[in-house]
PDB file of C-alpha atoms in Angstrom:
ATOM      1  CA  UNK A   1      48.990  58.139 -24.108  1.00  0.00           C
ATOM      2  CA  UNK A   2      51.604  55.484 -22.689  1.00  0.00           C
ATOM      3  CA  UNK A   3      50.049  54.813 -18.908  1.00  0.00           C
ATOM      4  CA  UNK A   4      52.667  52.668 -18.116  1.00  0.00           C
ATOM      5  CA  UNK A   5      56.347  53.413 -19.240  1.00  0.00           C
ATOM      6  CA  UNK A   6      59.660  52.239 -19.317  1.00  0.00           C
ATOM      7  CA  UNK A   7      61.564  54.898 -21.086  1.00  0.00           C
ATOM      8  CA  UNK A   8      65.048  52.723 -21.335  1.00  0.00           C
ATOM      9  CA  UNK A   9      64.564  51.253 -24.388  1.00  0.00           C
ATOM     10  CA  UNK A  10      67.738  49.444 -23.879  1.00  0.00           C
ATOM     11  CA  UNK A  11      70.463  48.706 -20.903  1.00  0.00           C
ATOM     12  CA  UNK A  12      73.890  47.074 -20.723  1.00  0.00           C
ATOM     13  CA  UNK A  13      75.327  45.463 -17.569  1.00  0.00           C
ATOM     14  CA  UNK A  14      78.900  43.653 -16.720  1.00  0.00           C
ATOM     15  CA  UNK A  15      77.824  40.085 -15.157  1.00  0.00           C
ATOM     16  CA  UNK A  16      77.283  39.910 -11.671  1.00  0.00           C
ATOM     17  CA  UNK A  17      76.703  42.882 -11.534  1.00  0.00           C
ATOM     18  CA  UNK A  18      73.272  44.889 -10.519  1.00  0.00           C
ATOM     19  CA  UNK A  19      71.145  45.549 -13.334  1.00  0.00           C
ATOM     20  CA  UNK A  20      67.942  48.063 -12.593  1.00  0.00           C
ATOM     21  CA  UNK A  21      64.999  48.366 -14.427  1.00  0.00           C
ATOM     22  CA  UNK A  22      62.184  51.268 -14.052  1.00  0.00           C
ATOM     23  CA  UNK A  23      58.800  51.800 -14.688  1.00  0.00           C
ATOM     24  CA  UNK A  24      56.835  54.594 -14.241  1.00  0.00           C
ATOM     25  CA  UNK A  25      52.760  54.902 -14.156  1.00  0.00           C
ATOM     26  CA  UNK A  26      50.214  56.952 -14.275  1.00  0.00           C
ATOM     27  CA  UNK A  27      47.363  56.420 -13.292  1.00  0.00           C
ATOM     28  CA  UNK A  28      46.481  56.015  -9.367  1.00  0.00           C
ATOM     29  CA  UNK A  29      43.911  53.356  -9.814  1.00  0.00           C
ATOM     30  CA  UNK A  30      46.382  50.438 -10.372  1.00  0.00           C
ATOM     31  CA  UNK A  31      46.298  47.989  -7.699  1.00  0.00           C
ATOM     32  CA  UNK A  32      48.779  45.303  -8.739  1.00  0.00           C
ATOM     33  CA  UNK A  33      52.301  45.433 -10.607  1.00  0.00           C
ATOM     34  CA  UNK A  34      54.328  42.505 -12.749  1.00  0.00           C
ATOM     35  CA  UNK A  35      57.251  42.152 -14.236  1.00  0.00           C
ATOM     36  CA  UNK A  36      57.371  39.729 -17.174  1.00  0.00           C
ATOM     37  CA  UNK A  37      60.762  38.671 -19.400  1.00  0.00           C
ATOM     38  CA  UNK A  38      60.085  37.744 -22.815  1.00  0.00           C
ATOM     39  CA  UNK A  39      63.114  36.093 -25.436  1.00  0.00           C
ATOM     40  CA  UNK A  40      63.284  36.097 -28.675  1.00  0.00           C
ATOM     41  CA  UNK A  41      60.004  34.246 -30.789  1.00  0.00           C
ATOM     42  CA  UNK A  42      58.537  32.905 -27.203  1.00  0.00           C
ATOM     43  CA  UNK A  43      55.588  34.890 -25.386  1.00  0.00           C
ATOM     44  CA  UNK A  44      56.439  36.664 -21.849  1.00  0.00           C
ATOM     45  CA  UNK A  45      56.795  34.896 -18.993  1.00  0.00           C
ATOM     46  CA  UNK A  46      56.030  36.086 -15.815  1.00  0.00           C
ATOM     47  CA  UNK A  47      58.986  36.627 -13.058  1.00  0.00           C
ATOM     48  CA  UNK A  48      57.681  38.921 -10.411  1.00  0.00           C
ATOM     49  CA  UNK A  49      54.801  40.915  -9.329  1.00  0.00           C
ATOM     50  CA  UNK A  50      53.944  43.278  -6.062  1.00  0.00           C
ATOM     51  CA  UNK A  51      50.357  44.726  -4.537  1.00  0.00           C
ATOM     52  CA  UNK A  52      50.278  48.134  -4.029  1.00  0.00           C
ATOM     53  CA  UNK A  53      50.220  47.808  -0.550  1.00  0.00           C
ATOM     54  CA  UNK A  54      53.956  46.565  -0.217  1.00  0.00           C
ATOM     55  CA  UNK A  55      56.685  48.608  -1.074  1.00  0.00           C
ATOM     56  CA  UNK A  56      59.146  45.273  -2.097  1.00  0.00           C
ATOM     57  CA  UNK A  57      58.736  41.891  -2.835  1.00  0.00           C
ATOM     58  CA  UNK A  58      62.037  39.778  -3.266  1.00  0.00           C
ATOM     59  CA  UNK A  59      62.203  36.504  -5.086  1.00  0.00           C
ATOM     60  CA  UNK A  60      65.864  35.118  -5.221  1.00  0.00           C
ATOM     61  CA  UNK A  61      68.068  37.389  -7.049  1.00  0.00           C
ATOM     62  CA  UNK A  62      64.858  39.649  -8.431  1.00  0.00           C
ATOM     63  CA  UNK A  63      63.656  42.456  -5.874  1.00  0.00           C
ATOM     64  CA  UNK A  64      60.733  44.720  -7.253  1.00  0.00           C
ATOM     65  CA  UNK A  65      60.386  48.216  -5.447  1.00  0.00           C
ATOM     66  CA  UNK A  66      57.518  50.616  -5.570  1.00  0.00           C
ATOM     67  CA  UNK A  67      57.187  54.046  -4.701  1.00  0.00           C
ATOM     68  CA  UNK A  68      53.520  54.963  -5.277  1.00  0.00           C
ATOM     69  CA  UNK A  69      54.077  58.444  -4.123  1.00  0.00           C
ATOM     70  CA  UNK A  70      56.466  59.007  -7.142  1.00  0.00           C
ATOM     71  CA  UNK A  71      54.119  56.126  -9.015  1.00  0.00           C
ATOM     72  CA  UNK A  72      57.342  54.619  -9.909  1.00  0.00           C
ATOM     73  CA  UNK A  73      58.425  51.087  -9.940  1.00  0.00           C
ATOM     74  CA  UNK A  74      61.863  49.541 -10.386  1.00  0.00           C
ATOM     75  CA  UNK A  75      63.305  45.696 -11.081  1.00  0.00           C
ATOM     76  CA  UNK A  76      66.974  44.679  -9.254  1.00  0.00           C
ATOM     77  CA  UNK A  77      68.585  41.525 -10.281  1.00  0.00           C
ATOM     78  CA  UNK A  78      71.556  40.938  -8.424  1.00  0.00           C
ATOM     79  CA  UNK A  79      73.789  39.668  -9.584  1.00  0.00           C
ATOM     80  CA  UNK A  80      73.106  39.520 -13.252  1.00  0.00           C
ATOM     81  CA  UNK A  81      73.847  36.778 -15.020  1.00  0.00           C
ATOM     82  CA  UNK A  82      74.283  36.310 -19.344  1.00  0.00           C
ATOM     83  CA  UNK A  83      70.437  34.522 -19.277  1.00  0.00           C
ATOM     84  CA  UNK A  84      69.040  37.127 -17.917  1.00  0.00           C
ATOM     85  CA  UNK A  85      69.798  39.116 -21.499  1.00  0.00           C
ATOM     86  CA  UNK A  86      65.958  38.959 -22.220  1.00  0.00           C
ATOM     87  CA  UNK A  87      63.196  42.066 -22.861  1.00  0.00           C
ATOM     88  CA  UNK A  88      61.562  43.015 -19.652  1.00  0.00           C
ATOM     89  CA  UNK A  89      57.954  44.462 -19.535  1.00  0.00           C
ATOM     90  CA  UNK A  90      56.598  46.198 -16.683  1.00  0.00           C
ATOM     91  CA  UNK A  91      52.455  46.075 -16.182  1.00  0.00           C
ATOM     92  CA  UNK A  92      50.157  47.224 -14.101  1.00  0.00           C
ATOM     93  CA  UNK A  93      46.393  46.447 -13.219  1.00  0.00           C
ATOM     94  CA  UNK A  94      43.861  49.037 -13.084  1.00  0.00           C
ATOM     95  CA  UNK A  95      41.783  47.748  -9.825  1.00  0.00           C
ATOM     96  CA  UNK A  96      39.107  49.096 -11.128  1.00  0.00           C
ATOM     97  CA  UNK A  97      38.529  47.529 -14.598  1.00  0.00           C
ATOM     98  CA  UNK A  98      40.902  44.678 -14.061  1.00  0.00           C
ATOM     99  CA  UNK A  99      42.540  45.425 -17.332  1.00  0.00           C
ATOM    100  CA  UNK A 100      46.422  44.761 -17.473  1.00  0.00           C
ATOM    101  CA  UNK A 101      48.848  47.831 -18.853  1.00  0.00           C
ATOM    102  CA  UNK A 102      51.725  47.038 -20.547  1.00  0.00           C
ATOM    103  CA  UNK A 103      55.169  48.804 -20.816  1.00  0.00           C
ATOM    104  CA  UNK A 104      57.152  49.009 -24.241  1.00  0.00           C
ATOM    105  CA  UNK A 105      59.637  46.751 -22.602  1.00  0.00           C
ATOM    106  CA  UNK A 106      63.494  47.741 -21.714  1.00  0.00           C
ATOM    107  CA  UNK A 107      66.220  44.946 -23.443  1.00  0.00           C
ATOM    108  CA  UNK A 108      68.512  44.122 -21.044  1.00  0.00           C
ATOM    109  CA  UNK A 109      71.816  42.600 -22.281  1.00  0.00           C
ATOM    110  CA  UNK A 110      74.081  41.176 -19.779  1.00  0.00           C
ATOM    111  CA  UNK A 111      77.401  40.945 -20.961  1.00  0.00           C
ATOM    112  CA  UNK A 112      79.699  37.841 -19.635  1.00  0.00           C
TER     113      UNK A 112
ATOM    114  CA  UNK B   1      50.767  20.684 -19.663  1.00  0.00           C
ATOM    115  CA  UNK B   2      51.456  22.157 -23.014  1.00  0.00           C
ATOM    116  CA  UNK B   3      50.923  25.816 -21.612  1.00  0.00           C
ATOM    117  CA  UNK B   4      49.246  28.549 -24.304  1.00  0.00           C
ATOM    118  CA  UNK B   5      48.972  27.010 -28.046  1.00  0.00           C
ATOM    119  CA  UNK B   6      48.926  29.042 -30.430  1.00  0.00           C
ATOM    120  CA  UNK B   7      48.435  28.816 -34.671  1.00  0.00           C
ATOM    121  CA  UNK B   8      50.080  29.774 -37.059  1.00  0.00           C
ATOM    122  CA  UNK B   9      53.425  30.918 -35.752  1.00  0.00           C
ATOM    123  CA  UNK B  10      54.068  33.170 -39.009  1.00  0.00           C
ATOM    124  CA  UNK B  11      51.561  34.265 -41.649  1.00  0.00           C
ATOM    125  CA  UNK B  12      52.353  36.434 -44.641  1.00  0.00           C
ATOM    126  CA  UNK B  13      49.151  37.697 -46.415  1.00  0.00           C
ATOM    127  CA  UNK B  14      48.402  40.357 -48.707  1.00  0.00           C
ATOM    128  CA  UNK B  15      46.467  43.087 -48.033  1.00  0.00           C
ATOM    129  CA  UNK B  16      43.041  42.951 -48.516  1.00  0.00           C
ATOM    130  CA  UNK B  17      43.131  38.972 -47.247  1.00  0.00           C
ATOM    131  CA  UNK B  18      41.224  37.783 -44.448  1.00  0.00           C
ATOM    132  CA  UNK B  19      43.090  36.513 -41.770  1.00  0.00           C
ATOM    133  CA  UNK B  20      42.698  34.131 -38.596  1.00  0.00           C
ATOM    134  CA  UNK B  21      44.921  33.809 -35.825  1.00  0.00           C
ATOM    135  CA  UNK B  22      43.967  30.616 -33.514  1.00  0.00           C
ATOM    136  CA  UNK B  23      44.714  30.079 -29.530  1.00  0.00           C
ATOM    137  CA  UNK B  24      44.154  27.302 -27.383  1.00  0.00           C
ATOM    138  CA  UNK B  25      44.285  28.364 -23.517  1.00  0.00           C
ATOM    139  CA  UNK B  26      45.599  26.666 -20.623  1.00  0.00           C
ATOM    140  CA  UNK B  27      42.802  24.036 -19.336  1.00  0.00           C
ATOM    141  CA  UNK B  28      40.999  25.062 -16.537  1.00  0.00           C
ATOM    142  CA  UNK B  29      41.730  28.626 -17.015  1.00  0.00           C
ATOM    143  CA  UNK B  30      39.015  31.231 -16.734  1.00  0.00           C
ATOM    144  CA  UNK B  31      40.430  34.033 -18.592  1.00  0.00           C
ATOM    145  CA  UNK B  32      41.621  34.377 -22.212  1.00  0.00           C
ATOM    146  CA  UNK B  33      43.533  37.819 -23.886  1.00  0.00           C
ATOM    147  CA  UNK B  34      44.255  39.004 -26.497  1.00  0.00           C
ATOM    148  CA  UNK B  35      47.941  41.121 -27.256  1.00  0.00           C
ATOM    149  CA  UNK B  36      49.145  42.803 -30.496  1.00  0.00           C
ATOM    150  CA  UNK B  37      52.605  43.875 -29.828  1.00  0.00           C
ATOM    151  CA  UNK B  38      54.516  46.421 -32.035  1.00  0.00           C
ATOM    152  CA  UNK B  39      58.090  48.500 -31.208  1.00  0.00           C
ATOM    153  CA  UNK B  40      56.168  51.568 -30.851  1.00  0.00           C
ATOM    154  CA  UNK B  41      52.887  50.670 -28.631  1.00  0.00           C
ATOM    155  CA  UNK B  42      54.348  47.622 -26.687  1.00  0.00           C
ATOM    156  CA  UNK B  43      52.166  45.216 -25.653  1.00  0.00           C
ATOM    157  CA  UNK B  44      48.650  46.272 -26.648  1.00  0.00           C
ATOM    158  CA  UNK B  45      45.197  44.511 -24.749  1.00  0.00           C
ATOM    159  CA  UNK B  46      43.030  43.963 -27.671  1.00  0.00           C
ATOM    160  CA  UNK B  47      40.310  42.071 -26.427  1.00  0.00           C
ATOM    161  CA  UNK B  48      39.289  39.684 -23.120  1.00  0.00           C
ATOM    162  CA  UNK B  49      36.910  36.847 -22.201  1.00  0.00           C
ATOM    163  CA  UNK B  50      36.039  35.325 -19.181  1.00  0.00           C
ATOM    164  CA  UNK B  51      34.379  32.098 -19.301  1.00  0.00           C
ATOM    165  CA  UNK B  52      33.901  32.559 -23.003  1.00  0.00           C
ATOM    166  CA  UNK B  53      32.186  35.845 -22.805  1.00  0.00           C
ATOM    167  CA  UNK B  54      33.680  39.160 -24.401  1.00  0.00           C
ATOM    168  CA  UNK B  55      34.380  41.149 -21.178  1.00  0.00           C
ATOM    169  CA  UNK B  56      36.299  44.422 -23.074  1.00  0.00           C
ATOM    170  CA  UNK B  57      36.516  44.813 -26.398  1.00  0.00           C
ATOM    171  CA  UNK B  58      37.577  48.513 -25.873  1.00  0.00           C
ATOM    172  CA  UNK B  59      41.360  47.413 -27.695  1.00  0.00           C
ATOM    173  CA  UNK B  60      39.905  46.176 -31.014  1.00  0.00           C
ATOM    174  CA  UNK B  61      41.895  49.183 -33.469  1.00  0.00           C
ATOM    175  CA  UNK B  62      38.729  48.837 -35.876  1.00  0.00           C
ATOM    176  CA  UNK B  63      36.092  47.165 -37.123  1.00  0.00           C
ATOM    177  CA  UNK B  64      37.944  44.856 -39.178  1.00  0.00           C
ATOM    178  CA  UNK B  65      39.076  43.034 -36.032  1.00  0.00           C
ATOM    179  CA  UNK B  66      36.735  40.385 -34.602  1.00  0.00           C
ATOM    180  CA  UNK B  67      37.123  38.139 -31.749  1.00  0.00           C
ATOM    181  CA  UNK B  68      35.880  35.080 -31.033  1.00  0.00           C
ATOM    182  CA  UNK B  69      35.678  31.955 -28.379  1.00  0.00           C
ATOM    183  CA  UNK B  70      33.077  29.385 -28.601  1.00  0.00           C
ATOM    184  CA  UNK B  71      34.043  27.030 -26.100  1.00  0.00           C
ATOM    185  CA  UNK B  72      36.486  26.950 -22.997  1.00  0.00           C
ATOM    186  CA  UNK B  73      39.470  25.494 -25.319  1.00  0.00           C
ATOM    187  CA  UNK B  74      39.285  27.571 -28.376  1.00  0.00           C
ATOM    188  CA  UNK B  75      39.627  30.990 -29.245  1.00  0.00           C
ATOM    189  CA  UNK B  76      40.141  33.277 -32.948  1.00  0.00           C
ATOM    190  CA  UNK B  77      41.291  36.626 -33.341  1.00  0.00           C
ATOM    191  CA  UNK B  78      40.268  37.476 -37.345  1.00  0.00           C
ATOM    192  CA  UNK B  79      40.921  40.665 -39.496  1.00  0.00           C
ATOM    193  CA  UNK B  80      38.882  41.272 -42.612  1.00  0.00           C
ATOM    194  CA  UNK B  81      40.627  42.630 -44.893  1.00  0.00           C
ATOM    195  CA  UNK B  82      43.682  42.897 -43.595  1.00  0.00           C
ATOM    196  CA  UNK B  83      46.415  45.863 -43.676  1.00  0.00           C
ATOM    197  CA  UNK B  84      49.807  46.191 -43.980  1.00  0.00           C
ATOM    198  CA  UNK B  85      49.606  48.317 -40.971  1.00  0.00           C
ATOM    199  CA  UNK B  86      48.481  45.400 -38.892  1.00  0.00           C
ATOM    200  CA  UNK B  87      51.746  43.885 -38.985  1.00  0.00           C
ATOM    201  CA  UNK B  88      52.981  42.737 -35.981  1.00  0.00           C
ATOM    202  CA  UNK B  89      53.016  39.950 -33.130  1.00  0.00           C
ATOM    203  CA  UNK B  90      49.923  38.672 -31.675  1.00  0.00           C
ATOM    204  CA  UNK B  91      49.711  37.254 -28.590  1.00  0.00           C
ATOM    205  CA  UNK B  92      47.246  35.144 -26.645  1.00  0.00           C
ATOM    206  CA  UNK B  93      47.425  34.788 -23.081  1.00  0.00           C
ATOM    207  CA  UNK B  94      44.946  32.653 -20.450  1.00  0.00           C
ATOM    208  CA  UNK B  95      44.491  33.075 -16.638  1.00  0.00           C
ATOM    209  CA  UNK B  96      42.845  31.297 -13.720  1.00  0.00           C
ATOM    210  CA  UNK B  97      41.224  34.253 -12.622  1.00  0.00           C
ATOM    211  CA  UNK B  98      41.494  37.375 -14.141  1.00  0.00           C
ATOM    212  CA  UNK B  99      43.234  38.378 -10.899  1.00  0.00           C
ATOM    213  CA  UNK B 100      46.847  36.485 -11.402  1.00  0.00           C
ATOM    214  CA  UNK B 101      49.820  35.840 -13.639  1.00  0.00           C
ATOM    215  CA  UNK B 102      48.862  35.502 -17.053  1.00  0.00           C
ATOM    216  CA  UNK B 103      50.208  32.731 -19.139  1.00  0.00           C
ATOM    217  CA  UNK B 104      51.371  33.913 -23.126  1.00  0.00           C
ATOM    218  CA  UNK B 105      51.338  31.594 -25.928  1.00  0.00           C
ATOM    219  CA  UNK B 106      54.696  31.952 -28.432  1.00  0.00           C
ATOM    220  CA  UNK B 107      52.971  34.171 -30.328  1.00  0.00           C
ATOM    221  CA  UNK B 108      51.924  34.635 -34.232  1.00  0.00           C
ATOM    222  CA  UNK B 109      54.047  36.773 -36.262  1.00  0.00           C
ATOM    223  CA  UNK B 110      51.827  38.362 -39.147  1.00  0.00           C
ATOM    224  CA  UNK B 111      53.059  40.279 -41.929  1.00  0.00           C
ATOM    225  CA  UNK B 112      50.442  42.135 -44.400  1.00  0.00           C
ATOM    226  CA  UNK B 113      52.106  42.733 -47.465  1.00  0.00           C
TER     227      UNK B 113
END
């Protein structure tokens, strides 16, 4: 069973505009969430992370939200650009075992 | 610094063939993973040291996968014998602290035929 998922396999946006990204967990014993982007034959690369004690955490045009009470967790870039057309994976730590969940990953495809 | 090595970048096998996928971490980093990624399961934690010690092995699919690292710069990931089911991308990733941002190597693309 998938604890972490991103059920958007795929999403299209129009450059410059917003492009949103979700995430959705399970369990209540994560602690810590990232957001990694990963192109084609290279490994992920990290872009963003939050603790579960904030609710957002903004770094230039990437914003990560998180509602724990819906265990839900969502990516804004704004404004998208065409290199931003990448696979996205959400993960979460379990603060208990320290083990890192990965997502299936949503490809986003920004379209100039 | 060169950031996550990793060896070979492809490897076609047949099945039954022992195979060994290589990773050099990030100096100075503390923690090493293992990833097996596939379009169904994502990104999968196979296995993770920290300071060369097997912390959770709990991610190995079978016995046929074995881990290794025998000093602070070197790492293996080996199936024996491999199956065509074990197709996919492995990934190795290292950490200063198993607390932060992991760092991924480009990855091995295997293929069991």
């Amino acid at each position: 069973d998938q604890q972490v998922k991103q059920n958007s396999p795929s999403l299209s946006v129009q450059e410059g505009r917003i492009s949103i990204l979700n995430c959705d967990y399970t369990n209540s014993m994560f602690d810590y969430f990232l957001w990694y982007k990963k192109y084609p034959a290279e490994g992920p690369t990290f872009l963003i992370s939050i603790s579960s004690i904030k609710d957002k955490n903004e770094d230039g045009r990437f914003t990560v939200f998180l509602n724990k009470s819906a265990k839900h967790l969502s990516l804004h870039i704004v404004p998208s650009q065409p290199g931003d057309s990448a696979v996205y994976f959400c993960a979460a730590r379990d603060g208990g075992t320290y083990k890192y969940i990965f997502g299936t990953g949503t490809r986003l495809k920004v379209l100039a | 610094d060169a950031g996550v090595i990793q060896s070979p970048r492809h490897e076609v096998t047949e099945m039954g063939q022992e195979v060994t996928l290589r990773c050099k971490p990030i100096s100075g980093h503390d923690y090493l993973f293992w990833y097996r990624q596939t379009m169904m399961r994502g990104l999968e934690l196979l296995i993770y040291f920290n300071n060369n010690v097997p912390i959770d092995d709990s991610g190995m699919p079978e016995d046929r996968f074995s881990a290794k690292m025998p000093n602070a710069s070197f790492s293996t990931l080996k199936i024996q014998p491999s199956e065509p089911r074990d197709s996919a991308v492995y990934f190795c990733a290292s950490s200063s602290g198993g607390v932060n941002e992991q760092f991924f190597g480009p990855g091995t693309r295997l293929t069991v035929l």
